Amino acid sequence: MNKRRNALIILELVLFVLCSFLMYQLQTYLFYRNADREIELTFQDTDRILAKAEVNTDNNYDSYELIHLAKTRMAKYYINNDEDTGYTDTSMKNLKQLLNVSNVYIVDKDWKIVFFAETPYTNSLFDMEESFYDEMERIRGTNNVTEIMYFPVPVSDDSGEDNESDDVIYHSFCAACFSDGYYVVIEDDASGLLELQDESTSWRGILPHITLGRNGFVFSAGRDGWINAFSDDEDSEVEDISELGIKVSDLKDGLRDTLVLQGKSYYCGVKYYEDQQEYLICAIPSEEITSDAFVVTAVPLFIVFILLSLQLLYALMLMGERNEADEMKKTASFRLFLFRRMAVLLLISILFTIGISLYVQELYAMYLQAQSNKQEADALVQSLGRNEEIQKKTSDEYYSDLESLTTLAAKFISDNKKQITRRDLENIAKNLGAEHVLLYDREGVVILSDAYYQGLMLSSNPRELSYEFRKVLTGTPVLAQQKIDDDYLDEPYRYVGAIVTDANDELNGIVQLLFAPDYLSSSLSDTSVETLPSTFSGRNNAFAFIVDGDAHTLIYYPEENMIGDSVMDYGLADNMIQDDFFVRTWFDGEERLLYGKAWKDDLIFTAASVSLITMESISRGVFISIAGIAIQLLFFFALLLLIGGKETCDQEVSEDKWEDEKHRRLVEKQAADRILRLLTVSFFVFSGGVYIIFLMRYLLFKNNDVLLSLLNGYWNPGIHIFSITACWISICVIYFGVSLVLLVLELTGKLMNSRGETIVRMLISFARYIAVIGAAFYCAKLLGAPTDTLLASAGIITVVLGFGAQSLVTDVLAGLFIIFERSYKVGDIIRMDGEEWRGRVLEIGIRNTRVMDIDENNIKIIHNSSMNQIINLTDLPTFVYTMIGTEYGDKLCDIEAVIEKELPEIHKHIPGAIEGPTYSGVAELGDSAVVLKFRTTCRNEDYLPVKYAVNRELKLMFDRYSINVPFSQVVINYREEEQQNKDRNK
């Protein structure tokens, strides 16, 4: 027996180790496959961002060049038409100041610089690239201007001398030809434009938008091994891949392999971009994959171990009850008996294994998605922070250029002594790239325009946009209106105004240039808060949208027709619009996992599809559970082979059918008790682990704020995986904490007197009630139940039911007390005080308790409130008292001698008797008999069989020794007269 038991325990451990290996390997395989998908999606995101960056680059260049081409044309127009401007260095300085550029040149037909505003870094344009000469040759003798070219210019120190270092900055050059063969060349600092390009369209600007796993990173490297950019700023100091410990030869397009970077193992993916001549490398820490596999399989493995132990425990118990099984009218093998007993337990174990695997996979998938949503939202917020600076700088430069162009137009109009005509305004508009030019008098009335606008005047209403330009009439030199006015004229324009003076340099009116609004919009649209989320492409059809923090309306949404709508119309409540808050709810017709991140007065939300996450987790959960199911089936059949043997159950059975039921119930009760004990210990151990992790969460997860957010409840209540997990964690923490408190109280009670022990018992009972009630209400709150309303309603309902359904409430409360106090449980044998009747508890309902009598002929249904003064006979032996009478004429001493001799033999014929029967003495001197009393000790389950058997054996004993058991005798006495009358009648 012991050898077989030890062999089964070793077999269980071996199979558990095998199951651990299989589940871990399967989970690792799935995670590496998931890493492949993450890497592939990262490459797709990068391709999409690169394509968008190419468009952004064109937009940025176009916006920059529109302004500088206009400056070049206006410089040419100004030189040709302004009476006070000539070919002098002073005139070039004035133009430089008016145009707000770095330098203005006059170049002759031999490409030599003749006049200039600032000392140029070269005296000849021969230092330029040949393509610029070709462009200047192309426009010779025409009214055209060259395309803008960008050339490096050496950095000069404050003295004007070239710096000895190799530092350069990029300047833009644009030229226009005069009719006599001379050129005007506009030079300006293009470092701001190139910086904007670098921030928004280069690898250095793109990679910070990329997220990869929880701790993964992305970097780009050229074919020479030089690293251009990292997605993680902490690694930005690494300049060459050799510093990471790899070579360029290790990088192959399409590579998916484990590489060692700076001594740490990473699962890497590589893609080569031919156009950029760059490698893009995605690296996910291998430790992250393996540790995640261990964490995800730990709980299912713990459950599998418990389930295997339950099977082993049940099988060992049945093996110990083989003799009882042999009495069950069966001729089938013991394997069949064992199979029937354990099949249900096996089925429950398999279903539980699948359920736990699905639950853990769902929870982990939701956690990863929550992590991804948070990372993407944080990346968007960081991008918006950087882009805000870019936008401000771009806007400032743009409006400064517009003000320069408008000031130049105002200067031209003010300086010309001849009358300005509509044709002049048309030329100004054409050269400056403006849509229209309006000339106002000192009263703010349009007196001339390029498009026959007459009678227009600046508004006197401060609420209207045109009113703002009255500041110019009061002395503000130039004003660029940043808002677009779509009411003043028939088209929306961006207005810029500057002072126009007369011959005495007195204010004579204003000139207003009208520019198309898309000049600036094309530069800002790529970095605006409304369009930046379009660069987000998350997993599981994830996307980003922006909500106005005050109005709770959509500022940005992938479906443009929803912009401006209230988020309440699509499923978001007011309490869900919070910073750093997770939400799982129905939004826009689909259940989504949302994360909100504050950005100034607005909130950026990232959203992912719950259905896709669930489908993926189901497939993984079923796949992983195969290993646990296979091991349990293998262990099940091993138990059948090792325990079953070749024995058959063909012995004679007892004549009493109750004996069969007795053994069956005994086996089931013992199995239930042992299984319950194992489950209790396992849950205590599991709860202890959860309790320790919960207490140490700030130390264990200090680098994982997402997990801390989930553990601390930073998500909306409701019935979903996070709230259900929080309920389990709360139950485990409360259970373990209360268990420790109860243990301390019980140990304390043993050291105290009876009064102190009574107080301790009251405290233990009180702690149990508080723990159960508190856990129930807290879990209800986590699941979204309005606990405040429930508490208020409970008071009202209690009052109402107190009058109308008092008995019902009493029964329900009594049932709760029975369960909490553990007065009795299903399967216990109980007896109500004052009654001989006893029975086995079949069911404890919410209102009634069902009890079957010991003969199994009747079932009593008793209200819980009526279950008073219950005696639980389950765990203690009971006494069978037997009374039997003898005649007064028999000698008592002889009878007692027979009893003393025969009782040990009688005990052998009563299997259910623990002790006895024993002779107690003369119980009563009856009317017709001397009543003798016997006592037999037995189990409660054997009460009736023992009682019947004792009666039978005592009667047989009396028969063998001719001891009469007298009948009850009644003597009737008559009065004397009545007797005489009776005699006469005879």
Coordinates of C-alpha atoms in Angstrom, one line a residue, residues 427-707:
N427 CA 1.8 93.8 -59.1
I428 CA 2.4 94.0 -55.4
A429 CA -0.1 91.2 -54.8
K430 CA 1.4 89.1 -57.6
N431 CA 5.0 89.5 -56.4
L432 CA 4.2 89.0 -52.7
G433 CA 2.0 86.0 -53.3
A434 CA -1.0 87.7 -51.8
E435 CA -4.5 87.1 -52.9
H436 CA -5.5 90.7 -52.7
V437 CA -4.3 94.1 -51.5
L438 CA -6.5 96.7 -49.9
L439 CA -5.5 100.3 -49.3
Y440 CA -7.4 102.2 -46.5
D441 CA -7.5 105.9 -45.6
R442 CA -7.1 107.3 -42.1
E443 CA -10.8 106.6 -41.4
G444 CA -10.5 102.9 -42.1
V445 CA -12.3 103.0 -45.5
V446 CA -11.0 101.2 -48.5
I447 CA -10.0 103.7 -51.2
L448 CA -8.2 101.4 -53.6
S449 CA -7.8 97.7 -54.1
D450 CA -6.5 95.3 -56.8
A451 CA -10.0 93.7 -57.3
Y452 CA -12.4 96.6 -57.4
Y453 CA -13.3 96.4 -53.8
Q454 CA -14.8 99.8 -52.9
G455 CA -16.7 101.1 -49.9
L456 CA -15.4 98.5 -47.4
M457 CA -14.4 99.8 -44.0
L458 CA -13.0 98.4 -40.8
S459 CA -15.7 97.5 -38.3
S460 CA -16.5 99.5 -35.2
N461 CA -17.7 96.4 -33.4
P462 CA -14.9 95.0 -31.1
R463 CA -16.4 91.5 -31.6
E464 CA -15.7 91.5 -35.3
L465 CA -12.2 90.5 -36.6
S466 CA -11.7 93.6 -38.8
Y467 CA -12.0 95.8 -35.7
E468 CA -8.5 94.6 -34.7
F469 CA -6.9 96.6 -37.5
R470 CA -8.0 99.9 -36.0
K471 CA -4.9 99.4 -33.8
V472 CA -2.8 100.0 -36.9
L473 CA -4.7 103.3 -37.5
T474 CA -3.8 104.3 -34.0
G475 CA -0.1 103.7 -34.4
T476 CA 0.7 100.0 -34.4
P477 CA 3.3 99.6 -37.2
V478 CA 2.2 96.2 -38.4
L479 CA -0.3 93.6 -37.4
A480 CA -0.7 90.0 -38.6
Q481 CA -4.2 88.6 -37.8
Q482 CA -3.7 85.0 -36.8
K483 CA -7.4 84.1 -37.1
I484 CA -8.9 83.5 -40.5
D485 CA -11.7 85.9 -41.3
D486 CA -14.4 84.3 -43.5
D487 CA -17.0 87.1 -43.1
Y488 CA -15.3 90.3 -44.3
L489 CA -14.9 89.2 -48.0
D490 CA -16.4 86.4 -50.0
E491 CA -13.5 84.1 -49.2
P492 CA -11.7 83.2 -46.0
Y493 CA -8.3 85.0 -45.8
R494 CA -5.5 85.7 -43.4
Y495 CA -5.1 89.5 -43.1
V496 CA -1.9 91.5 -42.4
G497 CA -1.8 95.3 -42.2
A498 CA 0.9 97.9 -42.0
I499 CA 1.0 101.7 -41.7
V500 CA 1.2 103.8 -44.9
T501 CA 2.7 107.3 -44.5
D502 CA 2.6 110.5 -46.5
A503 CA 5.4 112.7 -47.8
N504 CA 5.8 114.2 -44.3
D505 CA 6.0 110.7 -42.8
E506 CA 2.7 111.1 -41.1
L507 CA 0.1 108.3 -40.9
N508 CA -2.0 108.3 -44.0
G509 CA -3.8 105.0 -43.8
I510 CA -3.0 101.3 -43.9
V511 CA -2.3 98.7 -46.5
Q512 CA -3.7 95.3 -46.0
L513 CA -2.5 92.1 -47.7
L514 CA -4.8 89.1 -47.9
F515 CA -3.1 85.7 -47.9
A516 CA -4.6 82.3 -48.5
P517 CA -4.9 80.5 -45.1
D518 CA -3.3 77.2 -46.4
Y519 CA 0.1 78.8 -46.5
L520 CA 0.6 78.2 -42.8
S521 CA -1.9 75.4 -42.4
S522 CA 0.1 73.1 -44.6
S523 CA 3.1 73.5 -42.2
L524 CA 1.1 73.2 -39.0
S525 CA -1.3 70.4 -40.0
D526 CA 1.3 67.7 -39.7
T527 CA 2.0 68.6 -36.0
S528 CA -1.4 69.8 -34.9
V529 CA -3.3 68.3 -32.0
E530 CA -6.2 67.5 -34.3
T531 CA -4.2 65.5 -36.9
L532 CA -1.2 64.1 -35.0
P533 CA -3.2 61.1 -33.7
S534 CA -3.5 59.9 -37.3
T535 CA 0.1 58.8 -36.9
F536 CA -1.0 56.3 -34.3
S537 CA -1.6 52.8 -35.5
G538 CA -2.0 50.5 -32.5
R539 CA -2.6 46.8 -32.1
N540 CA -6.0 45.2 -32.3
N541 CA -7.4 47.9 -34.5
A542 CA -6.4 50.5 -31.9
F543 CA -6.7 54.2 -32.7
A544 CA -6.5 57.5 -30.9
F545 CA -9.0 60.3 -30.5
I546 CA -9.1 63.6 -28.6
V547 CA -11.9 64.9 -26.4
D548 CA -12.4 68.5 -25.3
G549 CA -11.9 68.5 -21.6
D550 CA -14.6 71.1 -20.9
A551 CA -17.3 70.5 -23.5
H552 CA -16.6 66.7 -23.7
T553 CA -16.9 66.8 -27.5
L554 CA -14.7 65.1 -30.0
I555 CA -11.9 67.3 -31.3
Y556 CA -10.4 64.6 -33.4
Y557 CA -11.8 61.2 -34.5
P558 CA -10.8 58.9 -37.4
E559 CA -14.4 59.3 -38.7
E560 CA -14.6 63.0 -39.5
N561 CA -18.4 63.1 -39.4
M562 CA -18.2 62.5 -35.6
I563 CA -16.0 65.5 -34.8
G564 CA -17.8 68.0 -32.7
D565 CA -20.3 65.4 -31.3
S566 CA -20.6 64.8 -27.6
V567 CA -18.8 61.7 -26.3
M568 CA -21.8 61.0 -24.2
D569 CA -23.7 60.0 -27.3
Y570 CA -21.2 57.2 -28.0
G571 CA -20.8 55.7 -24.6
L572 CA -18.4 57.7 -22.5
A573 CA -19.7 59.0 -19.2
D574 CA -18.5 62.1 -17.3
N575 CA -16.7 60.0 -14.7
M576 CA -14.7 58.2 -17.4
I577 CA -13.1 61.3 -18.7
Q578 CA -10.1 61.4 -16.4
D579 CA -6.4 61.7 -16.6
D580 CA -4.4 58.5 -16.4
F581 CA -7.5 56.4 -16.3
F582 CA -8.4 53.0 -17.9
V583 CA -11.9 52.5 -19.3
R584 CA -13.5 49.3 -20.6
T585 CA -16.9 50.2 -22.1
W586 CA -19.0 50.2 -25.2
F587 CA -18.0 53.1 -27.3
D588 CA -19.2 53.9 -30.9
G589 CA -21.0 50.6 -31.1
E590 CA -18.2 48.3 -30.0
E591 CA -16.7 47.3 -26.6
R592 CA -13.3 49.0 -26.4
L593 CA -10.4 49.3 -23.9
L594 CA -9.7 53.0 -23.5
Y595 CA -6.9 54.9 -21.8
G596 CA -7.2 58.7 -21.2
K597 CA -4.2 61.0 -20.9
A598 CA -4.6 64.7 -20.2
W599 CA -3.1 67.2 -22.7
K600 CA -3.6 70.8 -21.4
D601 CA -7.4 71.2 -21.2
D602 CA -8.0 68.2 -23.5
L603 CA -7.7 64.4 -23.2
I604 CA -6.1 62.1 -25.6
F605 CA -7.7 58.6 -25.7
T606 CA -6.3 55.5 -27.2
A607 CA -8.8 52.7 -27.9
A608 CA -8.5 49.1 -28.8
S609 CA -11.1 46.5 -29.7
V610 CA -12.0 44.1 -26.9
S611 CA -13.4 41.5 -29.2
L612 CA -10.2 41.1 -31.1
I613 CA -8.2 40.8 -27.8
T614 CA -10.7 38.2 -26.5
M615 CA -10.6 36.1 -29.7
E616 CA -6.8 36.1 -29.6
S617 CA -6.7 35.2 -25.9
I618 CA -9.2 32.4 -26.4
S619 CA -7.1 30.8 -29.1
R620 CA -4.0 31.0 -26.9
G621 CA -5.8 29.8 -23.8
V622 CA -7.2 26.7 -25.6
F623 CA -3.7 26.0 -27.1
I624 CA -2.0 26.2 -23.7
S625 CA -4.6 24.2 -21.8
I626 CA -4.0 21.2 -24.1
A627 CA -0.8 20.4 -22.2
G628 CA -2.6 20.5 -18.8
I629 CA -5.5 18.4 -20.1
A630 CA -3.1 15.8 -21.7
I631 CA -1.2 15.5 -18.4
Q632 CA -4.4 15.1 -16.4
L633 CA -5.7 12.4 -18.7
L634 CA -2.4 10.6 -18.6
F635 CA -2.4 10.7 -14.8
F636 CA -6.0 9.5 -14.7
F637 CA -5.3 6.4 -16.8
A638 CA -2.1 5.8 -14.9
L639 CA -4.2 5.7 -11.7
L640 CA -6.6 3.2 -13.3
L641 CA -3.7 0.9 -14.2
L642 CA -1.7 1.2 -11.0
I643 CA -4.6 1.1 -8.5
G644 CA -7.1 -1.1 -10.2
G645 CA -5.2 -4.3 -10.4
K646 CA -7.0 -7.5 -11.4
E647 CA -9.2 -8.0 -8.4
T648 CA -13.0 -8.3 -8.9
C649 CA -15.8 -7.5 -6.6
D650 CA -17.7 -10.7 -6.3
Q651 CA -18.2 -11.2 -2.6
E652 CA -21.5 -11.7 -0.9
V653 CA -23.2 -8.4 0.1
S654 CA -25.0 -7.5 3.2
E655 CA -28.7 -8.3 3.4
D656 CA -29.5 -4.8 4.5
K657 CA -29.6 -2.3 1.6
W658 CA -28.9 0.6 4.0
E659 CA -25.4 -0.8 4.5
D660 CA -24.6 -0.2 0.8
E661 CA -25.8 3.4 1.1
K662 CA -24.0 3.8 4.3
H663 CA -20.6 2.9 2.8
R664 CA -21.3 4.9 -0.3
R665 CA -22.1 8.0 1.7
L666 CA -19.2 7.4 4.1
V667 CA -16.7 7.2 1.2
E668 CA -18.2 10.3 -0.4
K669 CA -18.2 12.3 2.8
Q670 CA -14.6 11.4 3.6
A671 CA -13.6 12.3 0.0
A672 CA -15.4 15.6 0.2
D673 CA -13.8 16.4 3.6
R674 CA -10.3 15.6 2.3
I675 CA -10.8 17.5 -0.9
L676 CA -12.2 20.5 0.9
R677 CA -9.3 20.4 3.3
L678 CA -6.8 20.4 0.4
L679 CA -8.7 23.1 -1.4
T680 CA -8.7 25.2 1.8
V681 CA -5.0 24.8 2.3
S682 CA -4.3 25.6 -1.4
F683 CA -6.5 28.7 -1.3
F684 CA -4.8 29.8 1.9
V685 CA -1.3 29.4 0.3
F686 CA -2.5 31.1 -2.9
S687 CA -4.1 34.0 -1.0
G688 CA -0.9 34.4 1.0
G689 CA 1.1 34.9 -2.2
V690 CA -1.5 37.4 -3.5
Y691 CA -1.5 39.2 -0.1
I692 CA 2.3 39.5 -0.1
I693 CA 2.4 40.7 -3.7
F694 CA -0.3 43.3 -3.0
L695 CA 1.5 44.7 0.0
M696 CA 4.8 44.9 -1.9
R697 CA 3.3 46.1 -5.2
Y698 CA 5.1 49.5 -5.0
L699 CA 8.5 47.7 -4.7
L700 CA 7.8 44.9 -7.2
F701 CA 6.1 47.0 -9.9
K702 CA 7.7 50.4 -9.4
N703 CA 8.8 50.5 -13.1
N704 CA 5.4 49.3 -14.3
D705 CA 2.9 52.1 -13.6
V706 CA 0.2 50.3 -15.8
L707 CA 0.1 47.3 -13.5

